[in-house]
């Protein structure tokens, strides 16, 4: 293997950090300019087009990375796979473009927002060139990180330059759409270095079953992640949608960063599994699981205690109602990160897409039922509770199914150390929060102090109890 797994993880962490850092700066600015109602309008429009993007992409983003990784040692083989999947994606995208714009121009529900819906539809229109899965399969995380950095700098400067008033929400949506589309165009221009010209002996049929199964899983996943915003937009005001959107965005920023560690595993695990190296496969999974748990637990605890200050610090006083939503959503940091590991990285790698489908369908049904009950009663807090419960249900299913395909070694000393660290961190944050409230410091000082005391207490106790993950990370650094 020419590419180091650690180097891949570092570049992918850099890429995910860009996906955290730039949206964070953007949100801090536009939330104060557009306020909750403007953020809500754009979020709802993006929510609608995302349904069509799901069908346009099929299950190719996950399936494509896996299939390219399996044959990446043969240029002719992975070129053939690429063109087959590219054509399938193109036909699906064309159909979804026609359906989306017909829906937008015919349905009366879009009379007041038709321009905004057309603008966010740019991402769907250029989904033909959404081929990140190819570069992930090739483990080209350095290219992905550098490309993303360039596009994000351009989009950030554009937002500062052109989004000036509360009425500029369409301009903001256009910049976001063009930035996403810019990534796609860069990908295709860069592609000629890797791919042979297309040949005539395509075999589309062999891809259809796994692609459609993964599409079903993706639909189920997105159903319970998109349904919250869809129902809030239909039943509540734009401001309520804005509160919920920024709370979810803050949580997803953290999970995006954490998931970068496990995201690089799919190509490598596919390679090990495809070559019968089961021992290495189990070893990577076991280490990654402990690392995910060790990182996600303090992040969940920490965000719960700093929500009061971090929401108003990042988004302004107008978003104070989002504090309670964020506290509820903290559990998603733990659940989503492990769902990604057990579901996408393990079940997809071993070809158990149907089990992943069962898991996410259980989550989707849970979400639909709870949203229907809770949103009319407690609005955004209800959507947050439904989302948290759904992810926990999916986690339980994916974990049980993963146990049947991977050997997990229960490490008692690790979990004992983890328990002491988590309890010690929680106690430190309770005391720290009490002190900060007594003093009455600014949101910035409170956030920085609470983050530092949380990290120091968690790492210190982990070091004293000889946590194996902490020791391994120190040795790597």
Coordinates of C-alpha atoms in Angstrom, one line a residue:
X1 CA 0.0 0.0 0.0
X2 CA 1.6 3.2 -1.1
X3 CA -0.6 5.6 0.9
X4 CA -0.3 5.7 4.7
X5 CA -3.6 5.2 6.5
X6 CA -2.4 7.9 9.1
X7 CA -1.6 10.3 6.3
X8 CA -5.0 9.7 4.7
X9 CA -6.7 10.3 8.0
X10 CA -4.7 13.5 8.5
X11 CA -5.6 14.9 5.1
X12 CA -9.2 13.8 5.5
X13 CA -9.3 15.5 9.0
X14 CA -7.9 18.6 7.3
X15 CA -10.7 18.4 4.7
X16 CA -13.3 17.9 7.3
X17 CA -11.8 20.7 9.4
X18 CA -12.3 23.0 6.4
X19 CA -15.9 21.8 6.2
X20 CA -16.2 22.8 9.9
X21 CA -14.1 26.0 10.0
X22 CA -15.5 27.8 6.9
X23 CA -19.2 27.1 7.5
X24 CA -18.7 28.2 11.1
X25 CA -17.3 31.5 10.0
X26 CA -20.0 31.8 7.4
X27 CA -22.7 31.0 9.9
X28 CA -21.4 33.5 12.4
X29 CA -21.6 36.2 9.8
X30 CA -24.8 35.4 7.9
X31 CA -26.8 34.6 11.1
X32 CA -26.3 38.2 12.2
X33 CA -27.1 39.6 8.7
X34 CA -30.0 37.3 7.6
X35 CA -31.3 36.5 11.1
X36 CA -33.3 33.4 11.9
X37 CA -36.0 34.0 9.2
X38 CA -33.5 34.4 6.4
X39 CA -31.5 31.3 7.5
X40 CA -34.8 29.4 7.7
X41 CA -35.9 30.3 4.1
X42 CA -32.6 29.1 2.6
X43 CA -32.5 26.0 4.8
X44 CA -36.0 25.0 3.8
X45 CA -35.3 25.5 0.0
X46 CA -32.1 23.4 0.3
X47 CA -34.0 20.8 2.2
X48 CA -36.5 20.4 -0.7
X49 CA -33.8 20.0 -3.4
X50 CA -31.9 17.5 -1.3
X51 CA -34.6 15.0 -1.8
X52 CA -34.0 15.1 -5.5
X53 CA -30.2 15.0 -5.1
X54 CA -30.6 11.8 -3.1
X55 CA -32.3 10.1 -6.1
X56 CA -29.9 11.6 -8.6
X57 CA -26.9 10.3 -6.7
X58 CA -28.5 6.8 -6.1
X59 CA -26.2 4.9 -3.7
X60 CA -23.1 5.7 -5.8
X61 CA -21.1 8.0 -3.3
X62 CA -20.7 5.0 -1.0
X63 CA -20.8 2.2 -3.5
X64 CA -18.4 3.9 -5.9
X65 CA -15.7 4.5 -3.3
X66 CA -15.8 0.8 -2.4
X67 CA -15.8 -0.5 -6.0
X68 CA -12.9 1.8 -7.1
X69 CA -10.9 0.8 -4.0
X70 CA -11.3 -2.9 -4.9
X71 CA -9.7 -2.6 -8.3
X72 CA -7.5 0.5 -7.9
X73 CA -4.3 -1.4 -8.8
X74 CA -5.6 -1.8 -12.4
X75 CA -6.2 1.4 -14.3
X76 CA -8.3 -0.4 -17.0
X77 CA -10.5 -2.0 -14.4
X78 CA -11.2 1.1 -12.3
X79 CA -11.7 3.2 -15.5
X80 CA -14.4 0.8 -16.6
X81 CA -16.1 0.9 -13.2
X82 CA -15.9 4.7 -13.2
X83 CA -17.5 5.2 -16.6
X84 CA -20.3 2.7 -15.8
X85 CA -21.2 4.5 -12.6
X86 CA -20.8 7.9 -14.2
X87 CA -23.3 7.0 -16.9
X88 CA -25.8 5.6 -14.4
X89 CA -25.4 8.7 -12.2
X90 CA -25.9 11.0 -15.3
X91 CA -29.1 9.3 -16.4
X92 CA -30.5 9.5 -12.8
X93 CA -29.5 13.1 -12.5
X94 CA -31.2 14.1 -15.8
X95 CA -34.5 12.5 -14.7
X96 CA -34.3 14.3 -11.3
X97 CA -33.6 17.7 -12.9
X98 CA -36.7 17.4 -15.0
X99 CA -38.8 16.3 -12.0
X100 CA -37.5 19.0 -9.7
X101 CA -38.0 22.0 -12.0
X102 CA -41.4 20.7 -13.1
X103 CA -42.3 20.5 -9.4
X104 CA -41.0 24.0 -8.7
X105 CA -42.8 25.7 -11.6
X106 CA -46.1 23.8 -11.4
X107 CA -46.7 23.6 -7.7
X108 CA -48.3 26.7 -6.1
X109 CA -46.4 26.2 -2.9
X110 CA -43.4 27.7 -4.6
X111 CA -45.0 30.8 -5.9
X112 CA -43.3 33.0 -3.4
X113 CA -39.9 31.3 -3.4
X114 CA -39.5 30.1 -7.0
X115 CA -36.3 32.2 -7.6
X116 CA -34.7 30.8 -4.4
X117 CA -35.7 27.2 -5.4
X118 CA -34.2 27.6 -8.8
X119 CA -31.0 29.0 -7.3
X120 CA -30.5 26.1 -4.9
X121 CA -31.3 23.7 -7.8
X122 CA -27.9 24.5 -9.3
X123 CA -26.3 21.8 -7.1
X124 CA -28.7 19.3 -8.6
X125 CA -28.1 20.5 -12.1
X126 CA -24.3 19.9 -11.8
X127 CA -24.7 16.6 -9.9
X128 CA -23.5 15.0 -13.2
X129 CA -19.9 15.8 -12.1
X130 CA -20.2 14.7 -8.4
X131 CA -17.4 12.2 -8.5
X132 CA -15.8 12.6 -5.0
X133 CA -16.4 8.9 -4.6
X134 CA -13.7 8.2 -7.2
X135 CA -11.0 10.2 -5.4
X136 CA -12.0 8.6 -2.1
X137 CA -11.7 5.1 -3.6
X138 CA -8.2 6.2 -4.9
X139 CA -7.4 7.6 -1.4
X140 CA -6.6 10.9 -2.9
X141 CA -7.4 12.8 0.3
X142 CA -4.6 15.4 -0.3
X143 CA -6.2 16.5 -3.5
X144 CA -9.7 16.6 -2.0
X145 CA -8.4 18.8 0.9
X146 CA -6.6 21.3 -1.3
X147 CA -9.5 21.6 -3.7
X148 CA -11.9 22.2 -0.9
X149 CA -9.7 24.8 0.6
X150 CA -9.5 26.9 -2.6
X151 CA -13.3 26.7 -3.2
X152 CA -14.1 27.6 0.4
X153 CA -11.8 30.6 0.5
X154 CA -13.5 32.0 -2.7
X155 CA -17.0 31.4 -1.4
X156 CA -16.2 32.9 2.0
X157 CA -14.8 36.1 0.4
X158 CA -17.9 36.2 -1.9
X159 CA -20.3 36.0 1.1
X160 CA -18.5 38.9 2.9
X161 CA -18.5 40.9 -0.3
X162 CA -22.1 40.4 -1.5
X163 CA -24.3 39.4 1.5
X164 CA -24.9 42.7 3.2
X165 CA -28.6 43.0 4.2
X166 CA -31.4 40.7 5.4
X167 CA -32.8 40.7 1.9
X168 CA -29.7 39.1 0.4
X169 CA -30.7 35.5 1.3
X170 CA -31.0 34.6 -2.4
X171 CA -27.4 35.8 -3.0
X172 CA -26.3 33.7 -0.1
X173 CA -28.0 30.6 -1.5
X174 CA -26.4 31.2 -4.9
X175 CA -22.9 31.5 -3.5
X176 CA -23.4 28.2 -1.5
X177 CA -24.8 26.4 -4.6
X178 CA -22.0 27.7 -6.9
X179 CA -19.3 26.7 -4.3
X180 CA -20.6 23.1 -4.2
X181 CA -20.9 23.0 -8.0
X182 CA -17.3 24.4 -8.2
X183 CA -16.0 21.3 -6.4
X184 CA -17.7 19.1 -9.0
X185 CA -16.2 21.0 -11.9
X186 CA -12.7 20.8 -10.4
X187 CA -13.1 17.1 -9.9
X188 CA -13.9 16.5 -13.6
X189 CA -11.1 18.7 -14.9
X190 CA -8.6 16.9 -12.6
X191 CA -9.9 13.5 -13.7
X192 CA -8.0 13.1 -17.0
X193 CA -4.8 12.3 -15.0
X194 CA -6.4 9.0 -13.7
X195 CA -8.9 7.6 -16.2
X196 CA -8.7 5.9 -19.6
X197 CA -11.1 6.9 -22.3
X198 CA -14.5 5.2 -22.1
X199 CA -14.8 1.9 -24.0
X200 CA -17.9 0.2 -25.4
X201 CA -18.1 -3.0 -23.3
X202 CA -20.0 -1.5 -20.4
X203 CA -21.8 -3.7 -17.9
X204 CA -24.3 -1.6 -16.1
X205 CA -26.4 -4.5 -14.8
X206 CA -23.9 -5.7 -12.3
X207 CA -24.1 -2.4 -10.4
X208 CA -27.8 -1.9 -10.3
X209 CA -28.7 -4.2 -7.4
X210 CA -26.1 -2.9 -4.9
X211 CA -26.7 0.7 -6.0
X212 CA -30.4 0.4 -5.5
X213 CA -30.0 -1.2 -2.1
X214 CA -27.7 1.6 -1.0
X215 CA -30.1 4.1 -2.5
X216 CA -32.9 2.6 -0.3
X217 CA -30.6 3.0 2.7
X218 CA -29.7 6.5 1.7
X219 CA -33.4 7.4 1.3
X220 CA -34.2 6.0 4.7
X221 CA -31.2 7.9 6.3
X222 CA -32.0 11.2 4.6
X223 CA -35.7 10.7 5.3
X224 CA -35.2 11.0 9.0
X225 CA -32.5 13.7 8.7
X226 CA -34.4 15.8 6.2
X227 CA -37.9 15.2 7.5
X228 CA -37.3 17.3 10.6
X229 CA -36.7 20.4 8.6
X230 CA -39.4 19.6 6.0
X231 CA -42.1 19.2 8.7
X232 CA -40.9 22.3 10.7
X233 CA -41.0 24.4 7.5
X234 CA -44.5 23.2 6.8
X235 CA -45.9 23.5 10.4
X236 CA -43.8 26.3 11.9
X237 CA -42.3 29.7 11.0
X238 CA -39.1 30.4 9.1
X239 CA -37.5 31.5 12.4
X240 CA -38.2 28.1 14.0
X241 CA -36.5 26.4 11.0
X242 CA -33.6 28.8 11.4
X243 CA -33.1 27.9 15.1
X244 CA -33.2 24.2 14.3
X245 CA -31.0 24.5 11.3
X246 CA -28.2 26.3 13.1
X247 CA -28.4 23.8 16.0
X248 CA -28.1 20.9 13.6
X249 CA -25.3 22.7 11.8
X250 CA -23.3 23.1 14.9
X251 CA -23.7 19.4 15.9
X252 CA -23.0 18.3 12.3
X253 CA -19.8 20.4 12.2
X254 CA -18.4 18.3 15.1
X255 CA -19.6 15.0 13.7
X256 CA -18.2 15.8 10.3
X257 CA -14.8 16.4 11.8
X258 CA -14.9 13.2 13.9
X259 CA -16.2 11.1 11.0
X260 CA -13.2 12.0 9.0
X261 CA -11.2 9.4 11.0
X262 CA -13.5 6.6 10.0
X263 CA -14.3 7.9 6.5
X264 CA -10.8 6.9 5.3
X265 CA -11.4 3.4 6.4
X266 CA -13.8 2.3 3.7
X267 CA -11.3 2.0 0.8
X268 CA -8.7 0.4 3.1
X269 CA -11.2 -2.0 4.7
X270 CA -12.6 -2.9 1.2
X271 CA -9.0 -3.7 0.1
X272 CA -8.3 -5.9 3.2
X273 CA -11.7 -7.6 2.9
X274 CA -11.4 -8.2 -0.8
X275 CA -7.9 -9.7 -0.4
X276 CA -9.0 -12.0 2.5
X277 CA -6.9 -10.2 5.1
X278 CA -9.5 -10.7 7.9
X279 CA -7.1 -10.3 10.8
X280 CA -6.0 -6.8 9.6
X281 CA -9.6 -6.0 8.9
X282 CA -10.7 -6.9 12.5
X283 CA -7.7 -5.1 13.9
X284 CA -8.4 -1.8 12.2
X285 CA -12.1 -2.0 13.2
X286 CA -11.4 -2.7 16.8
X287 CA -8.9 0.2 17.1
X288 CA -11.2 2.6 15.2
X289 CA -14.2 1.8 17.4
X290 CA -12.3 2.6 20.6
X291 CA -11.0 5.8 19.1
X292 CA -14.4 6.9 18.0
X293 CA -15.9 6.2 21.5
X294 CA -13.0 8.0 23.2
X295 CA -13.4 11.1 21.1
X296 CA -17.2 11.3 20.8
X297 CA -18.1 11.0 24.5
X298 CA -16.3 14.1 25.7
X299 CA -17.5 16.1 22.6
X300 CA -21.1 15.3 23.5
X301 CA -20.6 16.1 27.1
X302 CA -18.7 19.3 26.3
X303 CA -21.2 20.7 23.8
X304 CA -24.1 20.1 26.4
X305 CA -22.3 22.4 28.9
X306 CA -21.1 25.1 26.5
X307 CA -24.4 25.4 24.5
X308 CA -25.6 28.4 26.5
X309 CA -22.6 30.5 25.5
X310 CA -21.5 29.0 22.2
X311 CA -24.9 29.5 20.5
X312 CA -25.1 33.2 21.2
X313 CA -21.4 33.6 20.6
X314 CA -21.5 32.0 17.1
X315 CA -25.0 33.0 15.9
X316 CA -26.0 36.0 17.9
X317 CA -28.7 36.7 20.5
X318 CA -31.5 36.2 17.9
X319 CA -30.7 32.5 18.1
X320 CA -31.0 32.1 21.9
X321 CA -34.0 29.7 21.5
X322 CA -31.6 27.3 19.8
X323 CA -29.8 26.6 23.1
X324 CA -32.3 24.0 24.3
X325 CA -32.4 22.4 20.8
X326 CA -28.6 22.0 20.8
X327 CA -28.6 20.4 24.3
X328 CA -31.0 17.7 23.0
X329 CA -29.0 17.1 19.9
X330 CA -25.7 16.5 21.7
X331 CA -26.3 12.8 21.7
X332 CA -26.0 12.9 17.9
X333 CA -22.3 13.4 18.1
X334 CA -21.9 10.0 19.7
X335 CA -24.6 8.2 17.7
X336 CA -23.9 9.5 14.2
X337 CA -20.2 8.9 14.4
X338 CA -20.6 5.3 15.5
X339 CA -23.4 4.8 13.0
X340 CA -21.0 5.8 10.3
X341 CA -18.4 3.3 11.5
X342 CA -20.7 0.3 12.1
X343 CA -23.0 1.0 9.1
X344 CA -21.1 2.6 6.3
X345 CA -17.6 1.3 7.1
X346 CA -18.4 -2.2 8.3
X347 CA -21.7 -3.4 6.8
X348 CA -21.1 -1.8 3.4
X349 CA -17.5 -3.2 3.3
X350 CA -18.7 -6.8 3.9
X351 CA -21.5 -6.5 1.4
X352 CA -24.3 -6.4 4.0
X353 CA -26.1 -3.4 2.5
X354 CA -29.5 -5.0 3.3
X355 CA -28.7 -5.0 7.0
X356 CA -27.8 -1.3 6.8
X357 CA -31.2 -0.8 5.0
X358 CA -33.0 -2.5 7.9
X359 CA -31.2 -0.3 10.4
X360 CA -31.9 3.0 8.8
X361 CA -35.5 2.0 8.0
X362 CA -36.0 1.4 11.7
X363 CA -34.6 4.9 12.3
X364 CA -36.8 6.5 9.7
X365 CA -40.0 4.9 11.0
X366 CA -39.1 6.1 14.6
X367 CA -38.4 9.6 13.3
X368 CA -41.6 9.8 11.3
X369 CA -43.7 8.7 14.3
X370 CA -42.0 10.9 16.8
X371 CA -42.0 14.0 14.5
X372 CA -45.7 13.6 13.9
X373 CA -46.3 13.5 17.7
X374 CA -43.8 16.0 19.0
X375 CA -43.4 18.8 16.4
X376 CA -47.0 20.0 16.7
X377 CA -46.6 20.1 20.5
X378 CA -43.1 21.4 21.1
X379 CA -41.9 22.4 17.6
X380 CA -38.1 22.4 17.2
X381 CA -37.4 20.7 20.5
X382 CA -39.7 17.9 19.4
X383 CA -37.8 17.6 16.1
X384 CA -34.6 17.4 18.1
X385 CA -35.9 14.7 20.4
X386 CA -37.2 12.7 17.4
X387 CA -33.8 13.0 15.6
X388 CA -31.9 11.9 18.7
X389 CA -34.1 8.9 19.3
X390 CA -33.9 7.9 15.6
X391 CA -30.1 7.9 15.6
X392 CA -29.9 5.8 18.8
X393 CA -32.3 3.3 17.3
X394 CA -30.1 3.0 14.2
X395 CA -27.0 2.7 16.4
X396 CA -28.5 -0.2 18.2
X397 CA -29.3 -2.0 15.0
X398 CA -26.0 -1.4 13.2
X399 CA -24.0 -2.4 16.3
X400 CA -25.9 -5.7 16.6
X401 CA -25.4 -6.5 12.9
X402 CA -21.8 -5.4 12.9
X403 CA -21.1 -7.9 15.8
X404 CA -22.1 -10.7 13.5
X405 CA -19.5 -9.8 10.9
X406 CA -16.5 -8.4 13.0
X407 CA -14.7 -9.7 16.0
X408 CA -14.8 -7.0 18.7
X409 CA -12.5 -7.6 21.7
X410 CA -14.0 -6.1 24.8
X411 CA -11.2 -4.1 26.5
X412 CA -12.2 -3.7 30.1
X413 CA -9.3 -1.4 31.2
X414 CA -10.2 0.9 28.3
X415 CA -13.9 1.2 29.2
X416 CA -13.0 1.6 32.9
X417 CA -10.6 4.4 32.1
X418 CA -13.3 6.0 29.8
X419 CA -15.9 5.9 32.6
X420 CA -13.6 7.7 35.1
X421 CA -12.6 10.3 32.5
X422 CA -16.2 11.0 31.5
X423 CA -17.4 11.4 35.1
X424 CA -14.4 13.5 36.0
X425 CA -14.9 15.8 33.0
X426 CA -18.6 16.1 33.8
X427 CA -17.9 17.1 37.4
X428 CA -15.2 19.6 36.3
X429 CA -17.6 21.3 33.9
X430 CA -20.4 21.5 36.5
X431 CA -18.0 23.2 38.9
X432 CA -16.6 25.4 36.1
X433 CA -20.0 26.5 34.9
X434 CA -21.0 27.4 38.4
X435 CA -17.9 29.6 38.8
X436 CA -18.4 31.3 35.4
X437 CA -22.0 32.1 36.2
X438 CA -21.0 33.6 39.6
X439 CA -18.3 35.8 37.9
X440 CA -20.5 36.8 35.0
X441 CA -18.0 36.6 32.1
X442 CA -18.5 37.1 28.4
X443 CA -19.7 34.2 26.1
X444 CA -16.2 34.0 24.5
X445 CA -14.3 33.7 27.8
X446 CA -16.9 31.3 29.2
X447 CA -16.6 29.1 26.1
X448 CA -12.8 29.0 26.0
X449 CA -12.6 28.3 29.8
X450 CA -15.1 25.5 29.6
X451 CA -13.5 23.9 26.6
X452 CA -10.1 24.0 28.2
X453 CA -11.2 22.7 31.6
X454 CA -13.1 19.9 29.8
X455 CA -10.1 18.8 27.7
X456 CA -7.6 19.1 30.5
X457 CA -9.7 17.0 33.0
X458 CA -10.6 14.4 30.4
X459 CA -7.0 13.9 29.2
X460 CA -5.5 14.1 32.7
X461 CA -7.7 11.4 34.1
X462 CA -7.2 9.3 30.9
X463 CA -3.5 9.6 31.4
X464 CA -3.6 8.6 35.1
X465 CA -5.8 5.6 34.3
X466 CA -3.5 4.6 31.4
X467 CA -6.1 4.8 28.6
X468 CA -4.7 2.8 25.6
X469 CA -6.3 5.1 23.0
X470 CA -4.7 8.2 24.6
X471 CA -1.4 6.5 24.8
X472 CA -1.6 5.4 21.1
X473 CA -2.5 8.9 19.9
X474 CA 0.4 10.4 21.9
X475 CA 2.8 7.9 20.3
X476 CA 1.5 8.7 16.8
X477 CA 1.9 12.5 17.4

